[in-house]
Short mmCIF file of C-alpha atoms in Angstrom, two decimals:
data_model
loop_
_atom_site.label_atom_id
_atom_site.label_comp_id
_atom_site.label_asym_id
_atom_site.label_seq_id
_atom_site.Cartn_x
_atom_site.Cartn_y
_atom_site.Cartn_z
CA UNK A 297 3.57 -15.08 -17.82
CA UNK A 298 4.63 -13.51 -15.07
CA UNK A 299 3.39 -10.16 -15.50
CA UNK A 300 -0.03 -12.30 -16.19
CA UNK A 301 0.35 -13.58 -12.46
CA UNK A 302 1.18 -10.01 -11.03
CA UNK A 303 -2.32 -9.02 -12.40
CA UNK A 304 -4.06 -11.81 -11.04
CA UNK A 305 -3.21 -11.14 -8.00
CA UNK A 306 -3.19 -7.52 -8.27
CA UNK A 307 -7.18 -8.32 -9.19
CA UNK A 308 -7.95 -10.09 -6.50
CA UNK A 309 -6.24 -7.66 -3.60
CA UNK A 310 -8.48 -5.13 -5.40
CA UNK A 311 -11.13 -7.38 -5.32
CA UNK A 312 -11.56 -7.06 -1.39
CA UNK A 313 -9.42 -4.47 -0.45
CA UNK A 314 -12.49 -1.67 -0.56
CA UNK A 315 -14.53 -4.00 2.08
CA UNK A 316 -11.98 -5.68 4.19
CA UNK A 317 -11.97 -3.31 7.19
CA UNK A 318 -15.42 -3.24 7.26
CA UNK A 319 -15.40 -6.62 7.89
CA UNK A 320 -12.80 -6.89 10.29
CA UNK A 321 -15.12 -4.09 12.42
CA UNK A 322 -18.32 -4.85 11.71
CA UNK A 323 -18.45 -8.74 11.05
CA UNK A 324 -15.90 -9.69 13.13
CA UNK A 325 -16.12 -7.18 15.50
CA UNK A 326 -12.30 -6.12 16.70
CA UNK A 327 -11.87 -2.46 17.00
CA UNK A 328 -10.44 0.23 14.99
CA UNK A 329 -7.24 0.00 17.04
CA UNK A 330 -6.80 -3.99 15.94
CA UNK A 331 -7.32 -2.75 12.67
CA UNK A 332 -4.70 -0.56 13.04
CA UNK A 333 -2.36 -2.92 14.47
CA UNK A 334 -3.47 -5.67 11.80
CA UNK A 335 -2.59 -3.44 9.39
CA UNK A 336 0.22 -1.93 10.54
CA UNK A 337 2.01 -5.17 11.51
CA UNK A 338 1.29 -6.83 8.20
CA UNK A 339 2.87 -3.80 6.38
CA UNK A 340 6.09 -3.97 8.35
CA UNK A 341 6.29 -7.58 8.12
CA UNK A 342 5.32 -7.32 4.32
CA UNK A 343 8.54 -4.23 3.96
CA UNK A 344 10.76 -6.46 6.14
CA UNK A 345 10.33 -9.54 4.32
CA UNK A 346 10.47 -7.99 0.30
CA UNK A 347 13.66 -6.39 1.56
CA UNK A 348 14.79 -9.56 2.70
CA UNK A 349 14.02 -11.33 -0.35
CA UNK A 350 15.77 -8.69 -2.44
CA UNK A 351 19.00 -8.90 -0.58
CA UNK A 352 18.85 -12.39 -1.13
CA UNK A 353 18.16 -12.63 -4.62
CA UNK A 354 20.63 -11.00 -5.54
CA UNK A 355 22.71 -13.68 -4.04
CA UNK A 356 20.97 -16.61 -5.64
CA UNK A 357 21.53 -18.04 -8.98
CA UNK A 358 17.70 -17.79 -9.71
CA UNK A 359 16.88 -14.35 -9.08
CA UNK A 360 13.29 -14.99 -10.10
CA UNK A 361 12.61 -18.00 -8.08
CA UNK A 362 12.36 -16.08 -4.86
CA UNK A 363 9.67 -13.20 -5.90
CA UNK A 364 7.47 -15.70 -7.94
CA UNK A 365 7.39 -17.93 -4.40
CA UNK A 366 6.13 -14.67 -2.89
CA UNK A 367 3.92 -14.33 -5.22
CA UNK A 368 2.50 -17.21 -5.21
CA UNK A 369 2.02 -17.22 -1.46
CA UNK A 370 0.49 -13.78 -1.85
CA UNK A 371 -2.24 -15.07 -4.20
CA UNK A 372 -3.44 -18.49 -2.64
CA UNK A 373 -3.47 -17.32 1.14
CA UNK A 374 -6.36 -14.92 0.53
CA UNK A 375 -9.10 -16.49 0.30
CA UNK A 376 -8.82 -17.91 4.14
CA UNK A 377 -9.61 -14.85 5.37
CA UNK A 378 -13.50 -16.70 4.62
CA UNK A 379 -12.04 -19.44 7.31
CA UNK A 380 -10.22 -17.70 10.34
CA UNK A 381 -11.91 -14.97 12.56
CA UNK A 382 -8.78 -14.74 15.34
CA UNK A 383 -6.59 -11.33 15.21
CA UNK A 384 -3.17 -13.67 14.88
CA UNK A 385 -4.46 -15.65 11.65
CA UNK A 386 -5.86 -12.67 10.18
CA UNK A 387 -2.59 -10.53 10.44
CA UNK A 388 -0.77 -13.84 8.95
CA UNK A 389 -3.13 -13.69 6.31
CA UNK A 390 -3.29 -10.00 5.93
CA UNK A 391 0.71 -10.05 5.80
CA UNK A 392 0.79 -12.57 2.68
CA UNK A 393 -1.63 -10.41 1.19
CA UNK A 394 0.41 -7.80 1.10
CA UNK A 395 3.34 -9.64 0.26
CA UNK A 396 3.75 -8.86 -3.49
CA UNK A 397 2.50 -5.94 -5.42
CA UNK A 398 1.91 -4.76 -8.67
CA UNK A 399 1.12 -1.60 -10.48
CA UNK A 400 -1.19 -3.35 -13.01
CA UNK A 401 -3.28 -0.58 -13.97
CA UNK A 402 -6.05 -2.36 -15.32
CA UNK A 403 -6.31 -4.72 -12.21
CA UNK A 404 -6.65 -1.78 -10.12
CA UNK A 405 -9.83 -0.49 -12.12
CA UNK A 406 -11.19 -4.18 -12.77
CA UNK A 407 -11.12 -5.31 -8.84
CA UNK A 408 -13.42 -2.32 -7.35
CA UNK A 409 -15.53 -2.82 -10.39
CA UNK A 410 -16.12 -6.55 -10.25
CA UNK A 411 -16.70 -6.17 -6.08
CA UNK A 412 -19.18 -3.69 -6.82
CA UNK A 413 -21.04 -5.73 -9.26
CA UNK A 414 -20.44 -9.11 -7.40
CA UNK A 415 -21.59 -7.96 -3.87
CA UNK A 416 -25.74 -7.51 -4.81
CA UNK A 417 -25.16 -11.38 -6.02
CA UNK A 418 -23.16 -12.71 -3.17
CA UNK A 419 -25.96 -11.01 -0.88
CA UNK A 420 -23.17 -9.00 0.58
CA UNK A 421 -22.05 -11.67 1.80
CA UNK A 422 -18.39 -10.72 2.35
CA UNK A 423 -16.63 -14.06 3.22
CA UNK A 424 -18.29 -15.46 -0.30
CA UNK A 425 -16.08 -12.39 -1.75
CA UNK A 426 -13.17 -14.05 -0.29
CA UNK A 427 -13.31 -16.95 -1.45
CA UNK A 428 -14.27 -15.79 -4.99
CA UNK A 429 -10.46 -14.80 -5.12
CA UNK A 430 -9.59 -19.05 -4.82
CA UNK A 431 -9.94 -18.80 -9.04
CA UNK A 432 -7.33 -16.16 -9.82
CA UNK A 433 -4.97 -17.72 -7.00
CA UNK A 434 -5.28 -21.06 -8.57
CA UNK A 435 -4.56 -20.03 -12.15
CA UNK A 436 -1.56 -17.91 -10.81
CA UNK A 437 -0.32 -21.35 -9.14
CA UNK A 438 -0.33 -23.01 -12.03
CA UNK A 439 1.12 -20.68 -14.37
CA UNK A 440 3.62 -20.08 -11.36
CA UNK A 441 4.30 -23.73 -11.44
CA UNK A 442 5.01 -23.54 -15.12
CA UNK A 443 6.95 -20.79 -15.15
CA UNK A 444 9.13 -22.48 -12.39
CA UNK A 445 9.71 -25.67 -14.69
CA UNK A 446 10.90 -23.40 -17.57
CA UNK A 447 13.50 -21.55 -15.24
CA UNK A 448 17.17 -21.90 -16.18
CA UNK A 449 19.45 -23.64 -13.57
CA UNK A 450 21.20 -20.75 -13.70
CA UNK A 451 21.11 -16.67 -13.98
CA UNK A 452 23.80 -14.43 -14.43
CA UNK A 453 23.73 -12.21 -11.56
CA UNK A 454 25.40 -8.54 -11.53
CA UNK A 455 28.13 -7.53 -9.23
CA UNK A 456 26.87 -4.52 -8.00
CA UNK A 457 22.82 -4.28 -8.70
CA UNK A 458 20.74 -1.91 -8.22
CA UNK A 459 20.10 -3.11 -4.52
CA UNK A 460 23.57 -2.94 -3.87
CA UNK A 461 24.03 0.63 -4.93
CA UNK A 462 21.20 1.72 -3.12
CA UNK A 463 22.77 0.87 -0.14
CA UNK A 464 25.81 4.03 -1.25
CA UNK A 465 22.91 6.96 -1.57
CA UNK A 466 21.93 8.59 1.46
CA UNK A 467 18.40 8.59 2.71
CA UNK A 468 16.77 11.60 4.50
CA UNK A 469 15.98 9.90 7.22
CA UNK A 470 13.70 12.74 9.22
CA UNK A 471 11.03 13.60 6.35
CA UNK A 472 10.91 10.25 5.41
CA UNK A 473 9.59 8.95 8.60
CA UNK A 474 7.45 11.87 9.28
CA UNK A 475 5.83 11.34 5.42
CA UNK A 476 5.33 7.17 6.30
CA UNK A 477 4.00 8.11 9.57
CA UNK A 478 1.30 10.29 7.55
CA UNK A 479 0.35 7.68 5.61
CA UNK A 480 -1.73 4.98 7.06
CA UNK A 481 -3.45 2.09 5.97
CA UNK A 482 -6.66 2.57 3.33
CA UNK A 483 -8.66 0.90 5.42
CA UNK A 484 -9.34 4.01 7.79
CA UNK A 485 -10.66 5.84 4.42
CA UNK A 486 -13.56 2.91 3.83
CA UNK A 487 -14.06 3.36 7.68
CA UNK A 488 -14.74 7.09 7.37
CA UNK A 489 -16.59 6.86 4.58
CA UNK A 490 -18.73 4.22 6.07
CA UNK A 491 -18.96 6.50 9.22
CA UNK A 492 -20.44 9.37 7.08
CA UNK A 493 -23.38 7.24 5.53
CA UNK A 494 -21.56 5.07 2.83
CA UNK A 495 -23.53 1.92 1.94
CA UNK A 496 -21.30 -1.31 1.25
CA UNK A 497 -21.94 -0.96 -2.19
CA UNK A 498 -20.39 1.96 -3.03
CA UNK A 499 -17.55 1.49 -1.07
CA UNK A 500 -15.66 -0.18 -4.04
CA UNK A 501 -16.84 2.12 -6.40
CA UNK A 502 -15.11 5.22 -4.13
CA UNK A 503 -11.80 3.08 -4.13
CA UNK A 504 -12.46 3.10 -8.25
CA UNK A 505 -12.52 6.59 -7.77
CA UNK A 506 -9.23 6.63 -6.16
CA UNK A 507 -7.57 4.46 -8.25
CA UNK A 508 -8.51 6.02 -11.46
CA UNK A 509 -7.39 9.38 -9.89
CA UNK A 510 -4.03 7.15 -9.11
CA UNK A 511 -3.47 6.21 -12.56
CA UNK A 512 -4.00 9.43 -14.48
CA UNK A 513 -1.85 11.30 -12.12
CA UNK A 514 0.73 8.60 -11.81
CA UNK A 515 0.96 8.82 -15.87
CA UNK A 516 1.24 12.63 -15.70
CA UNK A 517 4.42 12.66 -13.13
CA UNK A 518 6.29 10.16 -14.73
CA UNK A 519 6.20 12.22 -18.14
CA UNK A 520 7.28 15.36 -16.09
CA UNK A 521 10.62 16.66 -15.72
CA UNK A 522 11.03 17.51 -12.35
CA UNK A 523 10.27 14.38 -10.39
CA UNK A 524 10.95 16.12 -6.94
CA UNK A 525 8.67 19.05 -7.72
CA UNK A 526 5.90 16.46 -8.47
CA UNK A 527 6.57 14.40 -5.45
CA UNK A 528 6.24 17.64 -3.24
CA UNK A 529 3.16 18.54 -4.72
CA UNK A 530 1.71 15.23 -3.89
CA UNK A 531 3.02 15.18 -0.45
CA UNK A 532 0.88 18.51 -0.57
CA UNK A 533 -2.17 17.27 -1.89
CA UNK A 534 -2.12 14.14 0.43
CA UNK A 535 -2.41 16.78 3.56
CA UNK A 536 -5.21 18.32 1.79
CA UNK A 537 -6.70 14.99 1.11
CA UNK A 538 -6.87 14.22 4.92
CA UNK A 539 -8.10 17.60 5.95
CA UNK A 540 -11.15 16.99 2.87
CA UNK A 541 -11.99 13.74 4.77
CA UNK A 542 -12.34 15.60 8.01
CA UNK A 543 -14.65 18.10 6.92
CA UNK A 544 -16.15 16.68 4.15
CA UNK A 545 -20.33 17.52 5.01
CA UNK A 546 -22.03 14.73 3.07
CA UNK A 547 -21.31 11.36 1.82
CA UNK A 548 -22.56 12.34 -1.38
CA UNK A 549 -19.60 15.09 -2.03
CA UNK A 550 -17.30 11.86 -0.80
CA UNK A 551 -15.41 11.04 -4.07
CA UNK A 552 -13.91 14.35 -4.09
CA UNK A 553 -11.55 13.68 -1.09
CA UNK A 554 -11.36 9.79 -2.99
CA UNK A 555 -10.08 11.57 -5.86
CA UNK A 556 -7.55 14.26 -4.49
CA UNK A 557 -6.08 11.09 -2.50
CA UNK A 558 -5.67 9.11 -5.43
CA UNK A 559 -4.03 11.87 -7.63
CA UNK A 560 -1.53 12.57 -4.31
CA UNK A 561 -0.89 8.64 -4.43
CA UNK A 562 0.19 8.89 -7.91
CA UNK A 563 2.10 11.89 -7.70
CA UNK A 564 4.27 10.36 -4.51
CA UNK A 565 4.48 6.73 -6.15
CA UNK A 566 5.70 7.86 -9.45
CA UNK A 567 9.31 6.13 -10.01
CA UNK A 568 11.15 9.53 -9.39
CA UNK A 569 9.25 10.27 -6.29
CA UNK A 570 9.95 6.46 -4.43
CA UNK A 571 13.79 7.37 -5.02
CA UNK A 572 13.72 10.83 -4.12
CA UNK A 573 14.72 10.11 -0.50
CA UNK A 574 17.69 8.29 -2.15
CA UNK A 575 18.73 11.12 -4.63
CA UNK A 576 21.80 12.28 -2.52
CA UNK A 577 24.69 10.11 -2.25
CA UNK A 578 26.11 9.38 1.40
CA UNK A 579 30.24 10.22 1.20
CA UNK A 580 30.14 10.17 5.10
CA UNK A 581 28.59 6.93 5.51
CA UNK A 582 27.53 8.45 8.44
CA UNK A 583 24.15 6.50 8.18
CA UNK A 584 24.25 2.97 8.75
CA UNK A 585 23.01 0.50 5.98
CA UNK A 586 20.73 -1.14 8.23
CA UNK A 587 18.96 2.12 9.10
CA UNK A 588 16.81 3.12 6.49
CA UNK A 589 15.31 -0.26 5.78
CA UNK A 590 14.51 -0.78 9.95
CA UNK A 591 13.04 2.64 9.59
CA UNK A 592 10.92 1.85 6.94
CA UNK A 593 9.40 -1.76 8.43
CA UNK A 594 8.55 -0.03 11.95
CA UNK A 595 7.09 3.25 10.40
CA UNK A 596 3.92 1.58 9.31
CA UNK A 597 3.01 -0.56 12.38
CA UNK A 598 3.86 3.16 14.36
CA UNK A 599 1.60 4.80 11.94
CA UNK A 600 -1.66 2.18 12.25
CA UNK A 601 -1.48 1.54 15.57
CA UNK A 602 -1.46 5.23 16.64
CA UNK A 603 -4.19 6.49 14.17
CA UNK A 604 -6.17 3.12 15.28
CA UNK A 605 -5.85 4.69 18.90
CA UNK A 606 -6.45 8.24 18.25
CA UNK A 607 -9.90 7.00 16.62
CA UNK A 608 -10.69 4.38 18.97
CA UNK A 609 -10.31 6.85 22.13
CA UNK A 610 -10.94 10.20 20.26
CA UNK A 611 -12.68 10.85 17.14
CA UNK A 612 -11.60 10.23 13.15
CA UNK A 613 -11.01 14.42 13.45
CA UNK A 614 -7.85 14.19 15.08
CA UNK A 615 -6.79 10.98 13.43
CA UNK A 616 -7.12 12.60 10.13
CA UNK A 617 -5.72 16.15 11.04
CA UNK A 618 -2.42 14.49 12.49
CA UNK A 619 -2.13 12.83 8.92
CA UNK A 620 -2.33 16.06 7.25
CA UNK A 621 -0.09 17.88 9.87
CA UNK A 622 2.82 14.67 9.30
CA UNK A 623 2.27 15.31 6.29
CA UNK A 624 2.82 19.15 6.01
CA UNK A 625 6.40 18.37 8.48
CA UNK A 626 7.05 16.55 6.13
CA UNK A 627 7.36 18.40 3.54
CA UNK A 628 9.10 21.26 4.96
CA UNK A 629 11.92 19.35 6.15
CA UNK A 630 12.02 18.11 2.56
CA UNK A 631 12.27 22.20 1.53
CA UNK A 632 14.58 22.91 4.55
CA UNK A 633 16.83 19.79 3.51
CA UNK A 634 17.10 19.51 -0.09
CA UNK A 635 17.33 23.44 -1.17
CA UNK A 636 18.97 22.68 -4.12
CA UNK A 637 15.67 20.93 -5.27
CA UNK A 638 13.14 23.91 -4.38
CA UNK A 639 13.97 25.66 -7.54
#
């Protein structure tokens, strides 16, 4: 039932993620830089809180309570984006939205698909989009509210979880930041696109595009053996990605940068790649706990903000050829650092 809920809402983020920074720019009218910090804050708010909830699950007799809550918040908060038009309720809203997510593969294919055919009928009308997503957030609430009856009054919780043990492996601090800093927000690839002649229409079907690309390569990298050569490769193809969007001619040749973004995605999300940063244990502890995890929350709000500001002042260009350079610092530091790995 709960896996039933993840997809739900996994739908409806789909749903209107392809359109939403159009119309925070265009209907509502803020800038690219309040996109960025919209987006950027949520995410590091979104980070900071899941890590928060982890720690403290794993102190709590009902480990499961916590993250269906989340969810549930998650799922029934979108739809007032169709109510609220201020930059403060919009990054609460946007924050609960990206509260909880889920790698439900078919929700990622059926969302851009069911905006693209919804939109002609809604008039492309987008706040009718939003509040299409009130059905799946009210079926999630009430299987949520059923699967909260039906919890036991108590779990069994591990000493030393998975959590806690991350907390002994030692992050590479450097090449981490300089990858999240490289990797903004979505929304600036529906902008682009947009910028180059996109209609609204096909905006959802390019994010199909990128999430099919997602899934195939995400299936291909977990069945590899070596996890860090695959997540190097994607860190690769993500720089090429951004460079694609700056040059790309037409908006007709548009889903090929879609694509090689979505098969970098996968490559970098794959299971081995999200713990590859954690693959060497810390004997020093010369890295505080609390280090990593601050890291990650203030990378993203760093990262929007500043490409929001390079486009808002400048020119998409040099937004999108800083995210390819990050991205190419990145991954040398991750050769000069972790030799061992290059063979």
């Amino acid at each position: 039932m709960t896996k039933i809920c993840q997809s739900l809402n996994e739908f409806s983020r789909e749903l209107i993620y392809p359109l939403f920074p159009i119309f925070i720019t265009k209907v509502l009218g803020f800038s690219i830089l309040q996109l960025g910090v919209i987006e950027g804050a949520s995410e590091a708010a979104s980070i900071l809180t899941k890590r928060a909830i982890e720690r403290k699950s794993e102190k709590e007799t009902h480990k499961v309570l916590l993250p269906l809550l989340t969810l549930l918040v998650s799922s029934i908060t979108r739809p007032l984006f169709a109510f609220f038009e201020g930059i403060f309720p919009i990054s609460l809203i946007r924050f609960a939205d990206k509260l909880e997510g889920n790698k439900s593969m078919i929700a990622k294919l059926l969302g851009p698909l069911a905006a693209f055919l919804l939109l002609p009928y809604l008039d492309f009308n987008y706040k009718k989009l939003f509040l299409i997503t009130v059905i799946p957030g009210a079926i999630v609430a009430v299987l949520i509210y059923i699967s909260i009856r039906e919890l036991p009054r108590s779990v069994k919780v591990d000493k030393e979880s998975e959590f806690l043990q991350g907390k002994k492996s030692k992050t590479l601090i450097l090449p981490k930041i300089f990858f999240s800093l490289g990797n903004p927000s979505g929304s600036f690839l529906m902008l682009r696109a947009q910028e180059l002649g996109s209609t609204t229409s096909v905006l959802p079907i390019l994010w199909l595009i990128t999430n099919s690309f997602l899934i195939l390569s995400s299936r291909y990298g977990g069945k590899t053996k070596n996890k860090s050569k695959t997540f190097l490769i994607g860190i690769f193809l993500r720089s090429i990605a951004y460079i694609s969007f700056t040059f790309i001619p037409f908006d007709s040749h548009l889903w090929l940068p879609f694509a090689l973004y979505g098969t970098a995605m996968g490559l970098t999300e794959i299971p081995g790649g999200k713990s590859y940063f954690e693959s060497k244990r810390d004997k020093t502890n010369r890295i505080p706990p609390y280090l990593p995890p601050l890291a990650e929350g203030l990378t993203p709000i760093i990262a929007n903000s500043f490409i929001g500001f390079l486009w808002n002042w400048w020119s998409s260009f040099l937004a999108f050829m800083i995210c390819a350079g990050l991205n190419l610092i990145a991954l040398g530091l991750l050769f000069l650092l972790t030799p061992s790995d290059n063979s």
